[in-house]
């Protein structure tokens, strides 16, 4: 089972999607139920990972088959403590997203569900790939369903939004593709073997200069995805136009691919460059935190408010990752999950009220807590999680991140913590204008409260919010060993590389600036004598 | 029972969950039974634990219990674990005891409200967080309780959320508190990275060796912690939320905004006294902020007409006293005043609630008067509380307040002592003003209400009586040695604060003199109140006219709210709008769209070449051929 489980997780949704193609498109109910069952099966399958995961074991549930032998492309899957919960988050949110589309999607139901299932497969693929080529395939492939999701089932400006989304993402991906190819050929030069395998490329000694450029190429792709300030403008547009389920997965999962990428690729592949970029990225993260929060405050559309708040929250995640210590990175990983849960829930909730009133403008509401108390309760709970109230999941993540940032540089934590004040400002103001005060609009007086399906969608989220808030150990204990390994590995590798670089410089100086090819050989010798990366 | 200390917070939590989820289906009787019952049992357990603690030798009265691991990450390890010592024992008794009676009172007070179950579930949740706050054995769990009570305060201030003023006040309370908590959270982080732990016992044990007396680190940690206290306990400059918090139902004001939550800051400072004593600068600041706040808000309280607002400013002022006590190193006295204040201020609020209940919700004291005979129980119980807070001898407030003043004096802080003394006089004045305006003089009640003024039902009155008894006798557990008492309260707390021998700098005669002086000042305040509001009720008006500027300044609370709005809120909103409308839309999006448009423009030019006419392409080819030929010929 362990060998097949990841493959199953990727291919069950694809198989489901293919089967769906055979169903008559008139049978909407059947199509929805079938898609939901597939997503649910996939979620239950993914629980197998949780229960059989051994924190100390590094990569597990691995499968490594040759795919295109001549090019050294492998079908290499595996997860560790960093990706485990992202996979679970994906299967969890996909199920809820499909459930939430039940009444929201009335047109082209079949196409929609097929797209959703393909999207799920693509997202899981990104998190489980350990082969750079395979990773790239999933990374780009997953854009296609998202493109259709926004472009077909989106709002009035869907075409603008979806093209913007695609172009932004592609812009970054192109550089990443080039960087992947450079790594591929560097690996060939070094070992004489063609391979895209991440675990092999990790052992490659990459000179500082190359690290710098390769880091930037990867980082651009990931930073756009996160999105980090100033690459965030595709996000509000995409969110506002996307259908509810699209927003849920976009915020809940897609953005995490960026932060995940930093952690999985940028950090271990280019540790020295990563460390050099700590100040820049920490500052960008902090700008994102404060900027996102401030811009959120003034939004008139609830969805774009939540979208900008994501910029702020993801800023926290980045701040944690770039703190480069246990608390910062663990907190960052946990916060990826937390943001997926809380922001996913916020989008679900906004979607529910949108279905009733067909508007997302804050000013159209007010006082609806009286008519829809259950809805109000859920919204308040999720808000509390989003503003990081202790006892909810948001607190654990944010506190660990700030604790880590505090260690790395006190001023980062001080500035980051400003975001926590601002979060209360924009969220509570929104809550006040939507739920509280008197009902002014006639249309709101007869709103229906949540139905059973909607409650079922939200209850698991609320349970998770408190579970992670009160007993985060069931998550942190699985994340921690992976982070510890990563940090040890990164520190070791960066030190090795530094000493190698130093020695190489000394030799070059002694030889009075040798010519190119001599230099190449020299470097090779230095690496062999100094490095022990395996 | 000590083993089961975790039951104390757990029971109200269970009450919250049951009432919160099933409340609307349970019916009012069951809801109130669950709401009050869970807290009642918590109170009984607390009493039992007090006696068990007393039966132990003093040095064994500090007990820690780990319940389960909470957050572990690398070196960072924090448990959900409780600390039972004399200090937390006093706090759980006050919280669950006063909390219980306020809950009982609420059955009557909130009886007609649509949100009855919601009210009780929030109140239970509050008690849960408050008990967690005081029982925690580490800073992070303290922070959980700290933010949790803030949440409940938010939910309960905005309980009548349909009123804009209520939902505004709730939001303001939460955000202002978050500003203080910003410092508090950073303080906790600094403590962790300094000591490698967040457990009180470990931190306090290592503090003297790691921190130097008066060193920057000690000062930084304590200043950050104190920022949190300033927010939660409504001190200058973050006090602005508390007066507005009166938008909540009156039992909420009594429980959260008088007796318990707002005293959390005092509790926290007292709890961290080891750290604060290493930072003389912070101690000085605590004392000064406490004293100035006490004086400043007392001055506002003297002219307000809203009965609950007077009490709110009075609460801020009394909290200032407690900080003054802590700041001069008299932590036990601060906690002593915290306790007696919980009794009499809760009583005052509940009494005010009875008055409002009788007058169909009237808050304006100018529309009260002559209620003495119509609300006899409220009148007599409130009288006890007014005497207690004014510092009349033999009532609880006298002992605790005098203790603080005496400590301030004996520490040589003459100015702080004078401020405290003046504030005491002002306190007596505004409390008796409130009392006279409400119960004496001619009735100014609206005609429509006059006919059905009635005393509140028993369920509301009995809690008043209990609290009145406590307001009278509560001070006797801390009678100072000079008055023949043993100061049992201070010696009970000594395992926490350490034995402090009576400072023998001043002879007992000085202490008697000071006591007499503060009694005289209090009597003076009462005399003025009597003069103004009973003897010649027209005098205040003519005074207000004659001194219209200072009067208006006080009436408008020194315009601080307006000032904050002008210098903080508005600029922030403007800046945010600028960031969004200009920077995000014009600059960032402008660049992105501009790039796209540029590409589009070039593509538009390029497209013109592709006309689809063969003759155009042929022309192009001819030109090409000519160019190539020209190149070869002219080469």
JSON list of N, CA, C and O in Angstrom, two decimals, chain A residues 160 164 232-233 291 294 298-299 308 327 370 387 402-403 414 420 428-429 432 437-438 469-470 472-473 480, chain B residues 70 72-74 76 140 147 161-162 167-168 171 174 178 182 189 193 576-577 580 583-584 588-589 593:
[
{"chain": "A", "resi": 160, "resn": "UNK", "atom": "N", "xyz": [-10.40, 38.93, -18.16]},
{"chain": "A", "resi": 160, "resn": "UNK", "atom": "CA", "xyz": [-9.27, 39.74, -17.71]},
{"chain": "A", "resi": 160, "resn": "UNK", "atom": "C", "xyz": [-8.55, 39.03, -16.57]},
{"chain": "A", "resi": 160, "resn": "UNK", "atom": "O", "xyz": [-7.32, 38.88, -16.57]},
{"chain": "A", "resi": 164, "resn": "UNK", "atom": "N", "xyz": [-4.77, 37.42, -16.67]},
{"chain": "A", "resi": 164, "resn": "UNK", "atom": "CA", "xyz": [-3.78, 38.03, -15.78]},
{"chain": "A", "resi": 164, "resn": "UNK", "atom": "C", "xyz": [-3.14, 36.96, -14.90]},
{"chain": "A", "resi": 164, "resn": "UNK", "atom": "O", "xyz": [-1.93, 36.90, -14.73]},
{"chain": "A", "resi": 232, "resn": "UNK", "atom": "N", "xyz": [1.57, 40.80, -6.27]},
{"chain": "A", "resi": 232, "resn": "UNK", "atom": "CA", "xyz": [0.31, 40.26, -5.78]},
{"chain": "A", "resi": 232, "resn": "UNK", "atom": "C", "xyz": [-0.91, 40.66, -6.60]},
{"chain": "A", "resi": 232, "resn": "UNK", "atom": "O", "xyz": [-2.00, 40.16, -6.32]},
{"chain": "A", "resi": 233, "resn": "UNK", "atom": "N", "xyz": [-0.75, 41.54, -7.59]},
{"chain": "A", "resi": 233, "resn": "UNK", "atom": "CA", "xyz": [-1.98, 42.12, -8.12]},
{"chain": "A", "resi": 233, "resn": "UNK", "atom": "C", "xyz": [-2.85, 41.15, -8.90]},
{"chain": "A", "resi": 233, "resn": "UNK", "atom": "O", "xyz": [-4.01, 41.44, -9.13]},
{"chain": "A", "resi": 291, "resn": "UNK", "atom": "N", "xyz": [1.07, 45.99, 4.28]},
{"chain": "A", "resi": 291, "resn": "UNK", "atom": "CA", "xyz": [0.41, 46.53, 3.09]},
{"chain": "A", "resi": 291, "resn": "UNK", "atom": "C", "xyz": [-0.91, 45.79, 2.84]},
{"chain": "A", "resi": 291, "resn": "UNK", "atom": "O", "xyz": [-1.95, 46.40, 2.65]},
{"chain": "A", "resi": 294, "resn": "UNK", "atom": "N", "xyz": [-3.47, 46.82, 5.41]},
{"chain": "A", "resi": 294, "resn": "UNK", "atom": "CA", "xyz": [-4.00, 48.18, 5.24]},
{"chain": "A", "resi": 294, "resn": "UNK", "atom": "C", "xyz": [-4.95, 48.26, 4.04]},
{"chain": "A", "resi": 294, "resn": "UNK", "atom": "O", "xyz": [-6.02, 48.86, 4.12]},
{"chain": "A", "resi": 298, "resn": "UNK", "atom": "N", "xyz": [-9.72, 48.91, 3.54]},
{"chain": "A", "resi": 298, "resn": "UNK", "atom": "CA", "xyz": [-10.57, 49.82, 2.78]},
{"chain": "A", "resi": 298, "resn": "UNK", "atom": "C", "xyz": [-11.42, 49.12, 1.72]},
{"chain": "A", "resi": 298, "resn": "UNK", "atom": "O", "xyz": [-12.17, 49.77, 1.01]},
{"chain": "A", "resi": 299, "resn": "UNK", "atom": "N", "xyz": [-11.30, 47.80, 1.58]},
{"chain": "A", "resi": 299, "resn": "UNK", "atom": "CA", "xyz": [-12.02, 47.13, 0.50]},
{"chain": "A", "resi": 299, "resn": "UNK", "atom": "C", "xyz": [-13.52, 47.20, 0.70]},
{"chain": "A", "resi": 299, "resn": "UNK", "atom": "O", "xyz": [-14.02, 47.16, 1.81]},
{"chain": "A", "resi": 308, "resn": "UNK", "atom": "N", "xyz": [-6.86, 40.36, -0.15]},
{"chain": "A", "resi": 308, "resn": "UNK", "atom": "CA", "xyz": [-5.73, 41.14, 0.35]},
{"chain": "A", "resi": 308, "resn": "UNK", "atom": "C", "xyz": [-5.27, 40.65, 1.71]},
{"chain": "A", "resi": 308, "resn": "UNK", "atom": "O", "xyz": [-4.08, 40.72, 2.03]},
{"chain": "A", "resi": 327, "resn": "UNK", "atom": "N", "xyz": [11.34, 27.38, 15.09]},
{"chain": "A", "resi": 327, "resn": "UNK", "atom": "CA", "xyz": [10.01, 27.92, 15.36]},
{"chain": "A", "resi": 327, "resn": "UNK", "atom": "C", "xyz": [9.46, 28.62, 14.11]},
{"chain": "A", "resi": 327, "resn": "UNK", "atom": "O", "xyz": [8.29, 28.45, 13.76]},
{"chain": "A", "resi": 370, "resn": "UNK", "atom": "N", "xyz": [-29.03, 38.93, 13.07]},
{"chain": "A", "resi": 370, "resn": "UNK", "atom": "CA", "xyz": [-30.36, 38.65, 13.61]},
{"chain": "A", "resi": 370, "resn": "UNK", "atom": "C", "xyz": [-31.11, 37.62, 12.77]},
{"chain": "A", "resi": 370, "resn": "UNK", "atom": "O", "xyz": [-31.77, 36.74, 13.30]},
{"chain": "A", "resi": 387, "resn": "UNK", "atom": "N", "xyz": [-7.75, 36.09, 12.69]},
{"chain": "A", "resi": 387, "resn": "UNK", "atom": "CA", "xyz": [-6.99, 37.13, 13.38]},
{"chain": "A", "resi": 387, "resn": "UNK", "atom": "C", "xyz": [-6.12, 36.54, 14.48]},
{"chain": "A", "resi": 387, "resn": "UNK", "atom": "O", "xyz": [-5.55, 37.27, 15.29]},
{"chain": "A", "resi": 402, "resn": "UNK", "atom": "N", "xyz": [6.35, 34.53, 14.67]},
{"chain": "A", "resi": 402, "resn": "UNK", "atom": "CA", "xyz": [6.91, 35.75, 15.25]},
{"chain": "A", "resi": 402, "resn": "UNK", "atom": "C", "xyz": [8.02, 35.41, 16.24]},
{"chain": "A", "resi": 402, "resn": "UNK", "atom": "O", "xyz": [9.02, 36.13, 16.34]},
{"chain": "A", "resi": 403, "resn": "UNK", "atom": "N", "xyz": [7.84, 34.30, 16.94]},
{"chain": "A", "resi": 403, "resn": "UNK", "atom": "CA", "xyz": [8.89, 33.88, 17.86]},
{"chain": "A", "resi": 403, "resn": "UNK", "atom": "C", "xyz": [10.18, 33.59, 17.10]},
{"chain": "A", "resi": 403, "resn": "UNK", "atom": "O", "xyz": [11.27, 33.98, 17.51]},
{"chain": "A", "resi": 414, "resn": "UNK", "atom": "N", "xyz": [8.81, 42.71, 15.54]},
{"chain": "A", "resi": 414, "resn": "UNK", "atom": "CA", "xyz": [8.08, 43.90, 15.99]},
{"chain": "A", "resi": 414, "resn": "UNK", "atom": "C", "xyz": [7.18, 44.40, 14.86]},
{"chain": "A", "resi": 414, "resn": "UNK", "atom": "O", "xyz": [5.98, 44.63, 15.03]},
{"chain": "A", "resi": 420, "resn": "UNK", "atom": "N", "xyz": [-0.80, 41.96, 13.29]},
{"chain": "A", "resi": 420, "resn": "UNK", "atom": "CA", "xyz": [-1.81, 41.31, 14.12]},
{"chain": "A", "resi": 420, "resn": "UNK", "atom": "C", "xyz": [-2.82, 42.34, 14.62]},
{"chain": "A", "resi": 420, "resn": "UNK", "atom": "O", "xyz": [-4.02, 42.06, 14.70]},
{"chain": "A", "resi": 428, "resn": "UNK", "atom": "N", "xyz": [-12.62, 42.86, 12.05]},
{"chain": "A", "resi": 428, "resn": "UNK", "atom": "CA", "xyz": [-13.74, 43.23, 12.94]},
{"chain": "A", "resi": 428, "resn": "UNK", "atom": "C", "xyz": [-14.59, 44.34, 12.33]},
{"chain": "A", "resi": 428, "resn": "UNK", "atom": "O", "xyz": [-15.80, 44.37, 12.54]},
{"chain": "A", "resi": 429, "resn": "UNK", "atom": "N", "xyz": [-13.96, 45.20, 11.57]},
{"chain": "A", "resi": 429, "resn": "UNK", "atom": "CA", "xyz": [-14.74, 46.26, 10.92]},
{"chain": "A", "resi": 429, "resn": "UNK", "atom": "C", "xyz": [-15.68, 45.63, 9.90]},
{"chain": "A", "resi": 429, "resn": "UNK", "atom": "O", "xyz": [-16.86, 46.00, 9.80]},
{"chain": "A", "resi": 432, "resn": "UNK", "atom": "N", "xyz": [-18.47, 43.93, 11.69]},
{"chain": "A", "resi": 432, "resn": "UNK", "atom": "CA", "xyz": [-19.44, 44.90, 12.20]},
{"chain": "A", "resi": 432, "resn": "UNK", "atom": "C", "xyz": [-20.38, 45.35, 11.09]},
{"chain": "A", "resi": 432, "resn": "UNK", "atom": "O", "xyz": [-21.59, 45.42, 11.27]},
{"chain": "A", "resi": 437, "resn": "UNK", "atom": "N", "xyz": [-25.11, 45.98, 13.67]},
{"chain": "A", "resi": 437, "resn": "UNK", "atom": "CA", "xyz": [-25.90, 47.18, 13.41]},
{"chain": "A", "resi": 437, "resn": "UNK", "atom": "C", "xyz": [-27.30, 46.79, 12.92]},
{"chain": "A", "resi": 437, "resn": "UNK", "atom": "O", "xyz": [-27.64, 45.62, 12.85]},
{"chain": "A", "resi": 438, "resn": "UNK", "atom": "N", "xyz": [-28.07, 47.81, 12.58]},
{"chain": "A", "resi": 438, "resn": "UNK", "atom": "CA", "xyz": [-29.45, 47.52, 12.20]},
{"chain": "A", "resi": 438, "resn": "UNK", "atom": "C", "xyz": [-29.54, 47.02, 10.76]},
{"chain": "A", "resi": 438, "resn": "UNK", "atom": "O", "xyz": [-28.73, 47.39, 9.93]},
{"chain": "A", "resi": 469, "resn": "UNK", "atom": "N", "xyz": [-5.75, 24.64, 17.32]},
{"chain": "A", "resi": 469, "resn": "UNK", "atom": "CA", "xyz": [-5.52, 25.68, 18.32]},
{"chain": "A", "resi": 469, "resn": "UNK", "atom": "C", "xyz": [-5.25, 25.13, 19.70]},
{"chain": "A", "resi": 469, "resn": "UNK", "atom": "O", "xyz": [-4.45, 25.67, 20.45]},
{"chain": "A", "resi": 470, "resn": "UNK", "atom": "N", "xyz": [-5.92, 24.02, 20.03]},
{"chain": "A", "resi": 470, "resn": "UNK", "atom": "CA", "xyz": [-5.81, 23.51, 21.40]},
{"chain": "A", "resi": 470, "resn": "UNK", "atom": "C", "xyz": [-4.77, 22.40, 21.50]},
{"chain": "A", "resi": 470, "resn": "UNK", "atom": "O", "xyz": [-4.04, 22.31, 22.49]},
{"chain": "A", "resi": 472, "resn": "UNK", "atom": "N", "xyz": [-2.08, 21.43, 19.03]},
{"chain": "A", "resi": 472, "resn": "UNK", "atom": "CA", "xyz": [-1.33, 21.46, 17.76]},
{"chain": "A", "resi": 472, "resn": "UNK", "atom": "C", "xyz": [-0.27, 20.37, 17.69]},
{"chain": "A", "resi": 472, "resn": "UNK", "atom": "O", "xyz": [0.31, 20.14, 16.63]},
{"chain": "A", "resi": 473, "resn": "UNK", "atom": "N", "xyz": [-0.04, 19.70, 18.82]},
{"chain": "A", "resi": 473, "resn": "UNK", "atom": "CA", "xyz": [1.01, 18.69, 18.82]},
{"chain": "A", "resi": 473, "resn": "UNK", "atom": "C", "xyz": [0.78, 17.60, 17.79]},
{"chain": "A", "resi": 473, "resn": "UNK", "atom": "O", "xyz": [1.72, 17.05, 17.23]},
{"chain": "A", "resi": 480, "resn": "UNK", "atom": "N", "xyz": [7.90, 18.69, 12.89]},
{"chain": "A", "resi": 480, "resn": "UNK", "atom": "CA", "xyz": [9.17, 19.08, 13.50]},
{"chain": "A", "resi": 480, "resn": "UNK", "atom": "C", "xyz": [10.40, 18.30, 13.01]},
{"chain": "A", "resi": 480, "resn": "UNK", "atom": "O", "xyz": [11.40, 18.92, 12.65]},
{"chain": "B", "resi": 70, "resn": "UNK", "atom": "N", "xyz": [0.98, 21.65, 25.12]},
{"chain": "B", "resi": 70, "resn": "UNK", "atom": "CA", "xyz": [0.25, 22.53, 24.19]},
{"chain": "B", "resi": 70, "resn": "UNK", "atom": "C", "xyz": [1.06, 22.75, 22.92]},
{"chain": "B", "resi": 70, "resn": "UNK", "atom": "O", "xyz": [0.78, 22.14, 21.89]},
{"chain": "B", "resi": 72, "resn": "UNK", "atom": "N", "xyz": [4.82, 22.56, 21.27]},
{"chain": "B", "resi": 72, "resn": "UNK", "atom": "CA", "xyz": [6.23, 22.21, 21.36]},
{"chain": "B", "resi": 72, "resn": "UNK", "atom": "C", "xyz": [6.87, 22.47, 20.00]},
{"chain": "B", "resi": 72, "resn": "UNK", "atom": "O", "xyz": [6.37, 22.01, 18.99]},
{"chain": "B", "resi": 73, "resn": "UNK", "atom": "N", "xyz": [7.96, 23.20, 20.01]},
{"chain": "B", "resi": 73, "resn": "UNK", "atom": "CA", "xyz": [8.67, 23.40, 18.75]},
{"chain": "B", "resi": 73, "resn": "UNK", "atom": "C", "xyz": [10.12, 23.66, 19.09]},
{"chain": "B", "resi": 73, "resn": "UNK", "atom": "O", "xyz": [10.46, 24.73, 19.59]},
{"chain": "B", "resi": 74, "resn": "UNK", "atom": "N", "xyz": [10.95, 22.67, 18.84]},
{"chain": "B", "resi": 74, "resn": "UNK", "atom": "CA", "xyz": [12.35, 22.81, 19.21]},
{"chain": "B", "resi": 74, "resn": "UNK", "atom": "C", "xyz": [12.47, 23.02, 20.71]},
{"chain": "B", "resi": 74, "resn": "UNK", "atom": "O", "xyz": [11.89, 22.28, 21.51]},
{"chain": "B", "resi": 76, "resn": "UNK", "atom": "N", "xyz": [11.22, 25.38, 22.29]},
{"chain": "B", "resi": 76, "resn": "UNK", "atom": "CA", "xyz": [10.02, 26.03, 22.79]},
{"chain": "B", "resi": 76, "resn": "UNK", "atom": "C", "xyz": [9.01, 24.98, 23.25]},
{"chain": "B", "resi": 76, "resn": "UNK", "atom": "O", "xyz": [8.53, 24.19, 22.44]},
{"chain": "B", "resi": 140, "resn": "UNK", "atom": "N", "xyz": [2.29, 31.93, 28.19]},
{"chain": "B", "resi": 140, "resn": "UNK", "atom": "CA", "xyz": [1.50, 31.76, 26.98]},
{"chain": "B", "resi": 140, "resn": "UNK", "atom": "C", "xyz": [0.05, 31.42, 27.30]},
{"chain": "B", "resi": 140, "resn": "UNK", "atom": "O", "xyz": [-0.86, 31.91, 26.65]},
{"chain": "B", "resi": 147, "resn": "UNK", "atom": "N", "xyz": [-6.30, 37.12, 25.95]},
{"chain": "B", "resi": 147, "resn": "UNK", "atom": "CA", "xyz": [-7.00, 37.44, 24.70]},
{"chain": "B", "resi": 147, "resn": "UNK", "atom": "C", "xyz": [-8.42, 36.90, 24.74]},
{"chain": "B", "resi": 147, "resn": "UNK", "atom": "O", "xyz": [-9.33, 37.48, 24.15]},
{"chain": "B", "resi": 161, "resn": "UNK", "atom": "N", "xyz": [-26.00, 44.08, 19.48]},
{"chain": "B", "resi": 161, "resn": "UNK", "atom": "CA", "xyz": [-25.20, 44.51, 18.33]},
{"chain": "B", "resi": 161, "resn": "UNK", "atom": "C", "xyz": [-25.96, 45.35, 17.33]},
{"chain": "B", "resi": 161, "resn": "UNK", "atom": "O", "xyz": [-25.39, 45.93, 16.43]},
{"chain": "B", "resi": 162, "resn": "UNK", "atom": "N", "xyz": [-27.28, 45.38, 17.49]},
{"chain": "B", "resi": 162, "resn": "UNK", "atom": "CA", "xyz": [-28.03, 46.17, 16.52]},
{"chain": "B", "resi": 162, "resn": "UNK", "atom": "C", "xyz": [-27.84, 47.67, 16.73]},
{"chain": "B", "resi": 162, "resn": "UNK", "atom": "O", "xyz": [-28.07, 48.46, 15.83]},
{"chain": "B", "resi": 167, "resn": "UNK", "atom": "N", "xyz": [-21.87, 48.18, 18.82]},
{"chain": "B", "resi": 167, "resn": "UNK", "atom": "CA", "xyz": [-20.90, 47.43, 18.01]},
{"chain": "B", "resi": 167, "resn": "UNK", "atom": "C", "xyz": [-19.63, 48.25, 17.81]},
{"chain": "B", "resi": 167, "resn": "UNK", "atom": "O", "xyz": [-18.53, 47.68, 17.73]},
{"chain": "B", "resi": 168, "resn": "UNK", "atom": "N", "xyz": [-19.77, 49.58, 17.77]},
{"chain": "B", "resi": 168, "resn": "UNK", "atom": "CA", "xyz": [-18.57, 50.42, 17.72]},
{"chain": "B", "resi": 168, "resn": "UNK", "atom": "C", "xyz": [-17.71, 50.24, 18.97]},
{"chain": "B", "resi": 168, "resn": "UNK", "atom": "O", "xyz": [-16.50, 50.09, 18.89]},
{"chain": "B", "resi": 171, "resn": "UNK", "atom": "N", "xyz": [-15.88, 46.91, 19.04]},
{"chain": "B", "resi": 171, "resn": "UNK", "atom": "CA", "xyz": [-14.72, 46.89, 18.14]},
{"chain": "B", "resi": 171, "resn": "UNK", "atom": "C", "xyz": [-13.58, 47.70, 18.72]},
{"chain": "B", "resi": 171, "resn": "UNK", "atom": "O", "xyz": [-12.42, 47.29, 18.71]},
{"chain": "B", "resi": 174, "resn": "UNK", "atom": "N", "xyz": [-11.78, 45.87, 21.49]},
{"chain": "B", "resi": 174, "resn": "UNK", "atom": "CA", "xyz": [-10.90, 44.80, 21.03]},
{"chain": "B", "resi": 174, "resn": "UNK", "atom": "C", "xyz": [-9.63, 45.36, 20.41]},
{"chain": "B", "resi": 174, "resn": "UNK", "atom": "O", "xyz": [-8.52, 44.90, 20.70]},
{"chain": "B", "resi": 178, "resn": "UNK", "atom": "N", "xyz": [-5.80, 45.16, 21.59]},
{"chain": "B", "resi": 178, "resn": "UNK", "atom": "CA", "xyz": [-4.78, 44.51, 20.76]},
{"chain": "B", "resi": 178, "resn": "UNK", "atom": "C", "xyz": [-3.52, 45.35, 20.69]},
{"chain": "B", "resi": 178, "resn": "UNK", "atom": "O", "xyz": [-2.42, 44.81, 20.56]},
{"chain": "B", "resi": 182, "resn": "UNK", "atom": "N", "xyz": [-0.02, 43.81, 21.64]},
{"chain": "B", "resi": 182, "resn": "UNK", "atom": "CA", "xyz": [1.14, 43.83, 20.74]},
{"chain": "B", "resi": 182, "resn": "UNK", "atom": "C", "xyz": [2.42, 43.86, 21.57]},
{"chain": "B", "resi": 182, "resn": "UNK", "atom": "O", "xyz": [3.34, 43.05, 21.38]},
{"chain": "B", "resi": 189, "resn": "UNK", "atom": "N", "xyz": [7.79, 36.98, 23.94]},
{"chain": "B", "resi": 189, "resn": "UNK", "atom": "CA", "xyz": [8.87, 36.44, 23.09]},
{"chain": "B", "resi": 189, "resn": "UNK", "atom": "C", "xyz": [10.23, 36.77, 23.67]},
{"chain": "B", "resi": 189, "resn": "UNK", "atom": "O", "xyz": [11.14, 35.93, 23.69]},
{"chain": "B", "resi": 193, "resn": "UNK", "atom": "N", "xyz": [13.20, 34.14, 24.71]},
{"chain": "B", "resi": 193, "resn": "UNK", "atom": "CA", "xyz": [14.57, 34.11, 24.19]},
{"chain": "B", "resi": 193, "resn": "UNK", "atom": "C", "xyz": [15.60, 34.52, 25.24]},
{"chain": "B", "resi": 193, "resn": "UNK", "atom": "O", "xyz": [16.79, 34.31, 25.06]},
{"chain": "B", "resi": 576, "resn": "UNK", "atom": "N", "xyz": [-4.36, 54.11, 4.16]},
{"chain": "B", "resi": 576, "resn": "UNK", "atom": "CA", "xyz": [-4.79, 52.84, 3.58]},
{"chain": "B", "resi": 576, "resn": "UNK", "atom": "C", "xyz": [-5.49, 53.07, 2.25]},
{"chain": "B", "resi": 576, "resn": "UNK", "atom": "O", "xyz": [-5.26, 52.34, 1.28]},
{"chain": "B", "resi": 577, "resn": "UNK", "atom": "N", "xyz": [-6.32, 54.10, 2.20]},
{"chain": "B", "resi": 577, "resn": "UNK", "atom": "CA", "xyz": [-7.00, 54.40, 0.94]},
{"chain": "B", "resi": 577, "resn": "UNK", "atom": "C", "xyz": [-5.99, 54.78, -0.14]},
{"chain": "B", "resi": 577, "resn": "UNK", "atom": "O", "xyz": [-6.11, 54.36, -1.28]},
{"chain": "B", "resi": 580, "resn": "UNK", "atom": "N", "xyz": [-4.28, 51.74, -1.44]},
{"chain": "B", "resi": 580, "resn": "UNK", "atom": "CA", "xyz": [-5.12, 50.94, -2.32]},
{"chain": "B", "resi": 580, "resn": "UNK", "atom": "C", "xyz": [-5.39, 51.67, -3.64]},
{"chain": "B", "resi": 580, "resn": "UNK", "atom": "O", "xyz": [-5.02, 51.20, -4.71]},
{"chain": "B", "resi": 583, "resn": "UNK", "atom": "N", "xyz": [-1.54, 53.47, -4.92]},
{"chain": "B", "resi": 583, "resn": "UNK", "atom": "CA", "xyz": [-0.36, 52.63, -5.11]},
{"chain": "B", "resi": 583, "resn": "UNK", "atom": "C", "xyz": [-0.70, 51.30, -5.77]},
{"chain": "B", "resi": 583, "resn": "UNK", "atom": "O", "xyz": [-0.06, 50.88, -6.72]},
{"chain": "B", "resi": 584, "resn": "UNK", "atom": "N", "xyz": [-1.76, 50.66, -5.25]},
{"chain": "B", "resi": 584, "resn": "UNK", "atom": "CA", "xyz": [-2.06, 49.34, -5.79]},
{"chain": "B", "resi": 584, "resn": "UNK", "atom": "C", "xyz": [-2.68, 49.42, -7.18]},
{"chain": "B", "resi": 584, "resn": "UNK", "atom": "O", "xyz": [-2.24, 48.75, -8.11]},
{"chain": "B", "resi": 588, "resn": "UNK", "atom": "N", "xyz": [1.15, 49.62, -9.09]},
{"chain": "B", "resi": 588, "resn": "UNK", "atom": "CA", "xyz": [1.49, 48.21, -9.33]},
{"chain": "B", "resi": 588, "resn": "UNK", "atom": "C", "xyz": [0.68, 47.64, -10.47]},
{"chain": "B", "resi": 588, "resn": "UNK", "atom": "O", "xyz": [1.21, 47.06, -11.42]},
{"chain": "B", "resi": 589, "resn": "UNK", "atom": "N", "xyz": [-0.64, 47.82, -10.37]},
{"chain": "B", "resi": 589, "resn": "UNK", "atom": "CA", "xyz": [-1.48, 47.30, -11.44]},
{"chain": "B", "resi": 589, "resn": "UNK", "atom": "C", "xyz": [-1.20, 48.05, -12.73]},
{"chain": "B", "resi": 589, "resn": "UNK", "atom": "O", "xyz": [-1.25, 47.48, -13.82]},
{"chain": "B", "resi": 593, "resn": "UNK", "atom": "N", "xyz": [-0.48, 46.24, -16.14]},
{"chain": "B", "resi": 593, "resn": "UNK", "atom": "CA", "xyz": [-1.32, 46.47, -17.31]},
{"chain": "B", "resi": 593, "resn": "UNK", "atom": "C", "xyz": [-0.57, 47.25, -18.38]},
{"chain": "B", "resi": 593, "resn": "UNK", "atom": "O", "xyz": [-0.78, 47.03, -19.58]}
]
